[in-house]
Coordinates of C-alpha atoms in Angstrom, one line a residue:
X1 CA 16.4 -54.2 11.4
X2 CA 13.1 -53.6 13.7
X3 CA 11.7 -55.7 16.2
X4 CA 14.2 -57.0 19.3
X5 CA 17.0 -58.1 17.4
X6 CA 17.7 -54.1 17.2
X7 CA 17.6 -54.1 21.3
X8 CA 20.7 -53.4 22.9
X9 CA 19.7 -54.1 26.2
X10 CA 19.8 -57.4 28.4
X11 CA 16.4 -58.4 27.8
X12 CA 14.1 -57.7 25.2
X13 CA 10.7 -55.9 26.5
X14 CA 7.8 -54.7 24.7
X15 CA 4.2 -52.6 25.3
X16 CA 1.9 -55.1 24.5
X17 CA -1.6 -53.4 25.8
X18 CA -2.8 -50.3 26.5
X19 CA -5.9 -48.4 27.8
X20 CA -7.1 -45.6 29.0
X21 CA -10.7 -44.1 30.1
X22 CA -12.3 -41.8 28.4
X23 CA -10.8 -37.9 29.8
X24 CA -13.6 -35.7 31.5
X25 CA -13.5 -32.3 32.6
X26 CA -15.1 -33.4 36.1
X27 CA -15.6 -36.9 37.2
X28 CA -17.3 -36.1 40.9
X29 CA -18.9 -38.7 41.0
X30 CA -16.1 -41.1 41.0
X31 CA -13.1 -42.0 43.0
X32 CA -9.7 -43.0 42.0
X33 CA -10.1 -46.5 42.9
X34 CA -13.5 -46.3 40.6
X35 CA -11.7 -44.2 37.9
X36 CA -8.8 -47.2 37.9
X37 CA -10.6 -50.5 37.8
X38 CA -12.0 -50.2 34.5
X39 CA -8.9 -49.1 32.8
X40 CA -7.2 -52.3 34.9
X41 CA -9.8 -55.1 33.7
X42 CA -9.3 -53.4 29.9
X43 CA -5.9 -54.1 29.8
X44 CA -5.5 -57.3 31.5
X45 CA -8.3 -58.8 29.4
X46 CA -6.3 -57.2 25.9
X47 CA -3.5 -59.8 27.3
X48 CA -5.5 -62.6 28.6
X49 CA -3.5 -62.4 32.1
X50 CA -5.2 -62.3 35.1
X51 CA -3.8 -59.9 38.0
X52 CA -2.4 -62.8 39.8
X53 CA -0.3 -63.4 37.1
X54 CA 1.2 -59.9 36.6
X55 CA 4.8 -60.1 38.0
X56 CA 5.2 -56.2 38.9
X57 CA 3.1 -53.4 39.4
X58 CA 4.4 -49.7 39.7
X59 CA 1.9 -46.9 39.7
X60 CA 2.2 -43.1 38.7
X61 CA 0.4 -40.4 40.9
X62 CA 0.6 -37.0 43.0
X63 CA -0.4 -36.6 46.2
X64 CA -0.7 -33.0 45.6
X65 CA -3.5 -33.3 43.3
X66 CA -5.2 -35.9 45.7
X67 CA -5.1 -34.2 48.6
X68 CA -3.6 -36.3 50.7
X69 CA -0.6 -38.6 51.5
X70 CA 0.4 -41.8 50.3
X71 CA -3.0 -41.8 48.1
X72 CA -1.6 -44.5 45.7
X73 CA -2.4 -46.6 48.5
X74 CA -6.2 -46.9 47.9
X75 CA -5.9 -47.5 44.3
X76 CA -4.2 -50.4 45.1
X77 CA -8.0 -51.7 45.9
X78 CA -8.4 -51.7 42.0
X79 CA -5.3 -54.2 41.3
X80 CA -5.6 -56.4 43.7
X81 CA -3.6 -56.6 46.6
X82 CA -4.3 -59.9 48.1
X83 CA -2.3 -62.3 48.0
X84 CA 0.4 -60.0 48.7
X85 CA 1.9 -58.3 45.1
X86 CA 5.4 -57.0 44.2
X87 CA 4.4 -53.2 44.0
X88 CA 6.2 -49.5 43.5
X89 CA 5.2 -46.1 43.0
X90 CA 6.3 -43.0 41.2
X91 CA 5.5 -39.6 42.5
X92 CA 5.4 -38.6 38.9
X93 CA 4.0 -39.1 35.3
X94 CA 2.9 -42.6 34.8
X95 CA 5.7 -42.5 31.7
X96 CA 8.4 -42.7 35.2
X97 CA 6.3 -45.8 36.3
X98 CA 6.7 -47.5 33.0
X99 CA 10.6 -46.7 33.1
X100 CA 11.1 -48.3 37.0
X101 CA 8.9 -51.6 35.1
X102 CA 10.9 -51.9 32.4
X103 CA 14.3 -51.7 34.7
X104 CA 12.8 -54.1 36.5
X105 CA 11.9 -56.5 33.6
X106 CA 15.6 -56.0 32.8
X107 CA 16.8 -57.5 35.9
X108 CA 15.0 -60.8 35.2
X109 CA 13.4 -60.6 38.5
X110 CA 9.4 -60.3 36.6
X111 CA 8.6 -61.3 33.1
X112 CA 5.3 -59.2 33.3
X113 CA 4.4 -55.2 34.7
X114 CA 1.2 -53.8 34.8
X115 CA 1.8 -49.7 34.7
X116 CA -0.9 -47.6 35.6
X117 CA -1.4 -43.7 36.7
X118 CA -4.0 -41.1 37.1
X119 CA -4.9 -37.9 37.9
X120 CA -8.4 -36.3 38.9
X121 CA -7.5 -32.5 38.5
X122 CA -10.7 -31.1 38.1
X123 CA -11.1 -30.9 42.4
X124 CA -8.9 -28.1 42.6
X125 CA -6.3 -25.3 41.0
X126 CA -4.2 -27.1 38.5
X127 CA -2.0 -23.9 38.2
X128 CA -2.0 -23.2 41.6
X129 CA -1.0 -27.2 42.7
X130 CA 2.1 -26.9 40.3
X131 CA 3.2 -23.8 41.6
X132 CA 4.5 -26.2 44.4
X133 CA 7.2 -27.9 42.5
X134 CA 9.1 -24.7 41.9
X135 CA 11.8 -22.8 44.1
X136 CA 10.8 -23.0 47.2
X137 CA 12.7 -19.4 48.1
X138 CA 12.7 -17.5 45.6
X139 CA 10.1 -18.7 42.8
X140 CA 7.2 -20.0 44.2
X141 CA 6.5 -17.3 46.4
X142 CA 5.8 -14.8 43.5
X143 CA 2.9 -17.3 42.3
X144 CA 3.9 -18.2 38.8
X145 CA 1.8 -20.7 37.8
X146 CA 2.1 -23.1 35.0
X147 CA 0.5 -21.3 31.8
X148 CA 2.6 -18.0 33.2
X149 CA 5.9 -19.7 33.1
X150 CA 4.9 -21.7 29.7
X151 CA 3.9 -18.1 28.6
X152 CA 7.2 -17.0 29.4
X153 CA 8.7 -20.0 27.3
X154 CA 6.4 -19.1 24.2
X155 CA 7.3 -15.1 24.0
X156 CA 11.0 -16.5 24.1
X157 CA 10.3 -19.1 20.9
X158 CA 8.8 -15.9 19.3
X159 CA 11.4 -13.2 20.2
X160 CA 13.9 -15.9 18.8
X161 CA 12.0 -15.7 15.6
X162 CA 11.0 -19.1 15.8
X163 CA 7.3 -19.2 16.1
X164 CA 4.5 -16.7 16.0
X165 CA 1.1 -16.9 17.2
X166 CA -0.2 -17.8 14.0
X167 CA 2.0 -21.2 13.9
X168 CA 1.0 -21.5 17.7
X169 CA -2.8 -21.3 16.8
X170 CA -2.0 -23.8 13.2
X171 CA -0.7 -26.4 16.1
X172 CA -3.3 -26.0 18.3
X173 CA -6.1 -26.3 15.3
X174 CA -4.3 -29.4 13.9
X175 CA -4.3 -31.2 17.4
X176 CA -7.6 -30.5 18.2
X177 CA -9.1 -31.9 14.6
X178 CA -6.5 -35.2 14.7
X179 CA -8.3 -36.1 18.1
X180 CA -11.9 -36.3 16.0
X181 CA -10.6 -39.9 15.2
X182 CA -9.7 -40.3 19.4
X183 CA -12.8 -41.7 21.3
X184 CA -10.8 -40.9 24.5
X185 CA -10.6 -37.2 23.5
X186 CA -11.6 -34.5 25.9
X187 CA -11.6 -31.6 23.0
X188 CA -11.8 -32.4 19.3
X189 CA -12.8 -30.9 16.3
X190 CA -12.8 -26.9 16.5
X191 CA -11.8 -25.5 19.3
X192 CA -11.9 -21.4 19.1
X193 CA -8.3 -19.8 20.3
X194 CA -10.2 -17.5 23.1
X195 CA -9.0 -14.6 24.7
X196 CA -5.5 -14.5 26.4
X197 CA -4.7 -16.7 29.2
X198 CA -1.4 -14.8 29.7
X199 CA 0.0 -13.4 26.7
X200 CA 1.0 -14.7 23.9
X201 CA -0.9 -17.8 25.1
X202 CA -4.7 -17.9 24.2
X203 CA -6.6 -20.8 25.6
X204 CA -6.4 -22.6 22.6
X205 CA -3.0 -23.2 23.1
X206 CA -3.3 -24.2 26.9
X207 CA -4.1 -28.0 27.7
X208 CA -7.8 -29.0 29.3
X209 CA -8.3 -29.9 32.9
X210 CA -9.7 -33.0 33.3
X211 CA -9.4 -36.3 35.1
X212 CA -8.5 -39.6 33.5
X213 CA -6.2 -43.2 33.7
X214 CA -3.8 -45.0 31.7
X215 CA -2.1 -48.2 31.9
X216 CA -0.3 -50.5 30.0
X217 CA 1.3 -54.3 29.8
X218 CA 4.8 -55.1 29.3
X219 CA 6.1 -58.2 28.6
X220 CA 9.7 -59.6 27.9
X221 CA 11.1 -62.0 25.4
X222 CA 8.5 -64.9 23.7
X223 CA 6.0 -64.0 26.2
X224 CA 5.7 -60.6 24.2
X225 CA 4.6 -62.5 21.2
X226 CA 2.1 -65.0 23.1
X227 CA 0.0 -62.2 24.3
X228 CA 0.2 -59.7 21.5
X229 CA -0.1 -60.1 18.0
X230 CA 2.6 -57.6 16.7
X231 CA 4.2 -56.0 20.3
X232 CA 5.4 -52.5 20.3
X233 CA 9.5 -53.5 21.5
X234 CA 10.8 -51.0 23.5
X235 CA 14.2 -50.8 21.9
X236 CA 15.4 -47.7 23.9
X237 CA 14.3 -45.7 26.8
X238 CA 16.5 -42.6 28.6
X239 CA 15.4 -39.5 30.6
X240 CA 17.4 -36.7 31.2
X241 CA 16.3 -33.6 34.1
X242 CA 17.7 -29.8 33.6
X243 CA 18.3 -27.2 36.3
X244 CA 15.8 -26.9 38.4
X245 CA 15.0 -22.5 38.0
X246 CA 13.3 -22.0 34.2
X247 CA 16.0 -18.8 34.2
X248 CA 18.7 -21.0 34.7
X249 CA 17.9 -22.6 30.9
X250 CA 17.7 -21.5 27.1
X251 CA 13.6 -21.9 27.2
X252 CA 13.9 -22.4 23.3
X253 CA 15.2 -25.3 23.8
X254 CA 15.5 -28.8 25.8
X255 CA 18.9 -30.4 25.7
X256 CA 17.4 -32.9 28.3
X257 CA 15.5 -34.5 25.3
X258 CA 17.8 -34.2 22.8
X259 CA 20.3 -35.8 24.7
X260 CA 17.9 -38.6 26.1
X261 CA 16.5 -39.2 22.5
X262 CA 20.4 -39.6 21.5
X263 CA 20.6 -42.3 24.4
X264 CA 17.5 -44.2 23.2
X265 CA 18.8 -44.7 19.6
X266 CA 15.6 -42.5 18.6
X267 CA 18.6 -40.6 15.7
X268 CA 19.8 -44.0 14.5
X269 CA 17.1 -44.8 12.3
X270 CA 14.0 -42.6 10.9
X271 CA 10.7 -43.0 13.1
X272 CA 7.0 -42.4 11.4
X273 CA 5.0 -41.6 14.3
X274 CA 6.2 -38.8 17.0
X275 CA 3.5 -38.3 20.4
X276 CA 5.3 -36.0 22.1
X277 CA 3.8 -34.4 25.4
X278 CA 3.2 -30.8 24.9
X279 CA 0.6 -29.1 27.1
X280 CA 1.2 -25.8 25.4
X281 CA 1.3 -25.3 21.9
X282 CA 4.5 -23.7 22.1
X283 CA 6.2 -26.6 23.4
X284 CA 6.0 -28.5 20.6
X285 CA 7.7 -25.9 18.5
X286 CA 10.9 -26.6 21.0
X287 CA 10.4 -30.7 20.9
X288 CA 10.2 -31.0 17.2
X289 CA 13.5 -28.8 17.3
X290 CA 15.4 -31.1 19.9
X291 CA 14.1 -34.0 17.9
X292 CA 14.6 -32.3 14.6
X293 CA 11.2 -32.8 13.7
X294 CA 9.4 -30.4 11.2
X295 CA 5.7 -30.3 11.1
X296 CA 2.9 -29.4 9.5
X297 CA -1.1 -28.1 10.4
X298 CA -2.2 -30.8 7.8
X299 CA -4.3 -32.1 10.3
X300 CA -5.7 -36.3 10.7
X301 CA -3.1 -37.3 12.1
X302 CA -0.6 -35.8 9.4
X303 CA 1.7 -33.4 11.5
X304 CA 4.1 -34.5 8.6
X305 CA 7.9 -33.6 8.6
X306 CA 11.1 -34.9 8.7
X307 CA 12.6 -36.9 11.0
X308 CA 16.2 -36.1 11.1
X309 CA 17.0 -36.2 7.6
X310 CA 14.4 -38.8 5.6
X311 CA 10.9 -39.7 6.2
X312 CA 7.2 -38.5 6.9
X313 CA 6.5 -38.5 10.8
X314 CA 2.7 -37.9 12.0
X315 CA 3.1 -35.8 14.9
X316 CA 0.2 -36.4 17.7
X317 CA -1.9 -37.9 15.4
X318 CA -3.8 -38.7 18.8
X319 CA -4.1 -35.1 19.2
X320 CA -2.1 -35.2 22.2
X321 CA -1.8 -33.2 25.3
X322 CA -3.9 -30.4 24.0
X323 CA -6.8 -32.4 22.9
X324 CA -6.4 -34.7 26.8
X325 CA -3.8 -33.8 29.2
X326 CA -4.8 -35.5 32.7
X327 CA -2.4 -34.9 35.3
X328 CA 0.4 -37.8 35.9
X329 CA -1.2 -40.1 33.0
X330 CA -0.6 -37.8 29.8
X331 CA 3.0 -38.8 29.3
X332 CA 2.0 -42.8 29.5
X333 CA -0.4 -41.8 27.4
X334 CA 2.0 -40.6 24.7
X335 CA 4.1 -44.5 25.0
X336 CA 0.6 -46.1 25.0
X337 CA -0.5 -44.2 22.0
X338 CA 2.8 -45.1 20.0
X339 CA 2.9 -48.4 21.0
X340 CA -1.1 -49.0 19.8
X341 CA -0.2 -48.0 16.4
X342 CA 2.2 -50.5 16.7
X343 CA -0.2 -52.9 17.4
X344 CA -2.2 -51.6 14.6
X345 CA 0.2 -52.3 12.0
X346 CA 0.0 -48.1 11.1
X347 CA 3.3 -47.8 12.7
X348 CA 6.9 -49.5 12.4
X349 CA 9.5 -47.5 14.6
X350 CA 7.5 -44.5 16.9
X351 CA 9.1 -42.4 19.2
X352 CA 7.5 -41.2 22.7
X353 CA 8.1 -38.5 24.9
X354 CA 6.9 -37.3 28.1
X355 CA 7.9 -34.7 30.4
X356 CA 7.3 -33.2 33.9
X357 CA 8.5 -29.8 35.9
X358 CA 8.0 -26.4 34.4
X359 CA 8.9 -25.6 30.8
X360 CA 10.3 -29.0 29.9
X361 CA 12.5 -29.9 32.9
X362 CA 12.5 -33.5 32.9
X363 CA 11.9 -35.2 29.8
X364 CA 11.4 -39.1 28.7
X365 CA 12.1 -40.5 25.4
X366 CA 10.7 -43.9 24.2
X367 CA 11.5 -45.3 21.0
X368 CA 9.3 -48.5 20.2
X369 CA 9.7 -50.9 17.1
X370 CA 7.3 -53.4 15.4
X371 CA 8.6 -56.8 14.2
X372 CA 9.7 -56.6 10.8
X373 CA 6.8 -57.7 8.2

């Protein structure tokens, strides 16, 4: 059975719009509040709400890429602050932000969320900004940044005998020509593999910098249905965080997801759609293992494979974090983009994942349902 009657939480809460801007390698010419307010009025208008009637707002951001503390605070010109609104913010992926909503739909206290994040990384050092959420003792003062340590992660996957750059570059190609059908795309189409980044990661493999915003609508119960023709119900959600040190963990693996998908129901039925967040190319080779996922460089959208046991999953088929990976917005990306082929009718039971920290620390999983046709 699909659609809320599946739920097994207290109330039944569904995705029911989502936008996003189009993902730029710079946008200097813009500021976060101007980079927002676009995205907002797009989503509010898919639902017909106006921002007054939005019962909860919670934002996703980093400071660290801003430059300065409490930055969420000026975006907060873009929604709407006056009269006074009930508000939160993450200082994480936007996919976070959509979790605290959601909890907080579940307590009956809102009926509606608007969830929003962005990230503008094209200012500064993407790999040196993320050096700073490692080990403060021991790790970050040797300067690993993040295509080093994901590096590290892919030589494992191919020591292990579980990937090669060949199947690392067929991933990469496959993303990169499924995002020709994404407007929002920063890279489609072919993309050449390029010299080493750090070895055995080309740039091909490695995500774009760039700077872009997502949000997204939930809504609970019959309200779902009165401002969205077929809702994307969010019929479980879980996230699960390993040890902090990347030589602390098996790096051909993530536990954390499989054990969060488990929690979500995502292994109780057979999903068709998969957007899992994978900057590098080599860490989708460990997601589709947690999830026991098997695809293929088909390409359009058809990363086919099985989905533990039965049925053809298209992985990506936005292109995912390789074809637009802004900072703090590309894991609610991954739930907006499951929940819009929902919407579509393409999609009946999608799962999402997002994930933050080096080498898969802390991962998300989403699994969203359509009502049963």
């Amino acid at each position: 059975m699909t659609g809320p009657e599946a739920s097994r939480y207290a109330r039944d809460v569904a995705v029911v719009a989502f936008a996003q801007s189009d993902h730029l390698r710079r946008t200097d010419e813009l500021s976060e509040v101007e980079m927002v307010m676009p995205v907002l009025h797009q989503v509010l208008a898919a639902t017909g709400l106006r921002a007054g009637e939005i019962g909860f707002t919670c934002s996703g951001s980093s400071d660290y890429l801003a430059g300065r503390a409490f930055s969420f605070t000026m975006t907060l010109d873009g929604v709407g602050a006056w009269p006074p609104i009930s508000e939160s913010h993450v200082e994480m992926d936007g996919a976070w932000a959509l979790y605290e909503a959601w909890v907080k739909l579940q307590t009956g206290e809102a009926d509606t969320a608007l969830v929003y994040s962005y990230g503008k990384s094209s200012p500064g050092s993407v790999r040196d900004v993320l050096t700073r959420q490692l080990d403060p003792y021991y790790l970050a003062p040797l300067w690993p940044d993040s295509v080093a340590l994901a590096a590290l992660q892919a030589q494992a996957l191919i020591d292990a005998g579980e990937t090669d750059e060949s199947e690392l570059a067929a991933i990469a190609a496959r993303s990169r020509a499924d995002a020709g059908a994404n407007p929002h795309a920063q890279l489609r189409g072919t993309v050449p593999q390029g010299d080493y980044q750090v070895r055995p990661l080309r740039t091909g493999d490695c995500p774009p910098i760039g700077d872009g915003v997502a949000a997204v609508v939930l809504a609970a119960g019959d309200l779902a249905r009165q401002l969205c023709e077929r809702p994307a119900w969010i019929t479980g959600i879980d996230h699960r965080i390993e040890a902090h040190g990347p030589g602390l963990r098996d790096l051909t693996d993530s536990p954390s997801t499989r054990i969060a998908a488990q929690h979500a129901g995502f292994f109780d039925a057979p999903v068709d759609t998969a957007e899992l967040h994978a900057p590098f190319s080599s860490q989708e080779v460990v997601l589709r293992k947690a999830l026991g996922l098997r695809a293929t460089a088909t390409g359009h959208g058809n990363g086919t494979g099985n989905g533990h046991g039965t049925g053809s999953v298209a992985v990506n088929p936005s292109g995912g974090a390789l074809a637009a990976n802004p900072m703090m917005a590309a894991g609610l990306i991954r739930i907006g983009e499951a929940a819009a082929r929902i919407h579509r009718g393409v999609s009946d039971r999608a799962v999402a994942h997002a994930t933050s920290g080096p080498c898969l620390q802390q991962n998300l999983v989403a699994v969203l349902e359509g009502d049963t046709r």
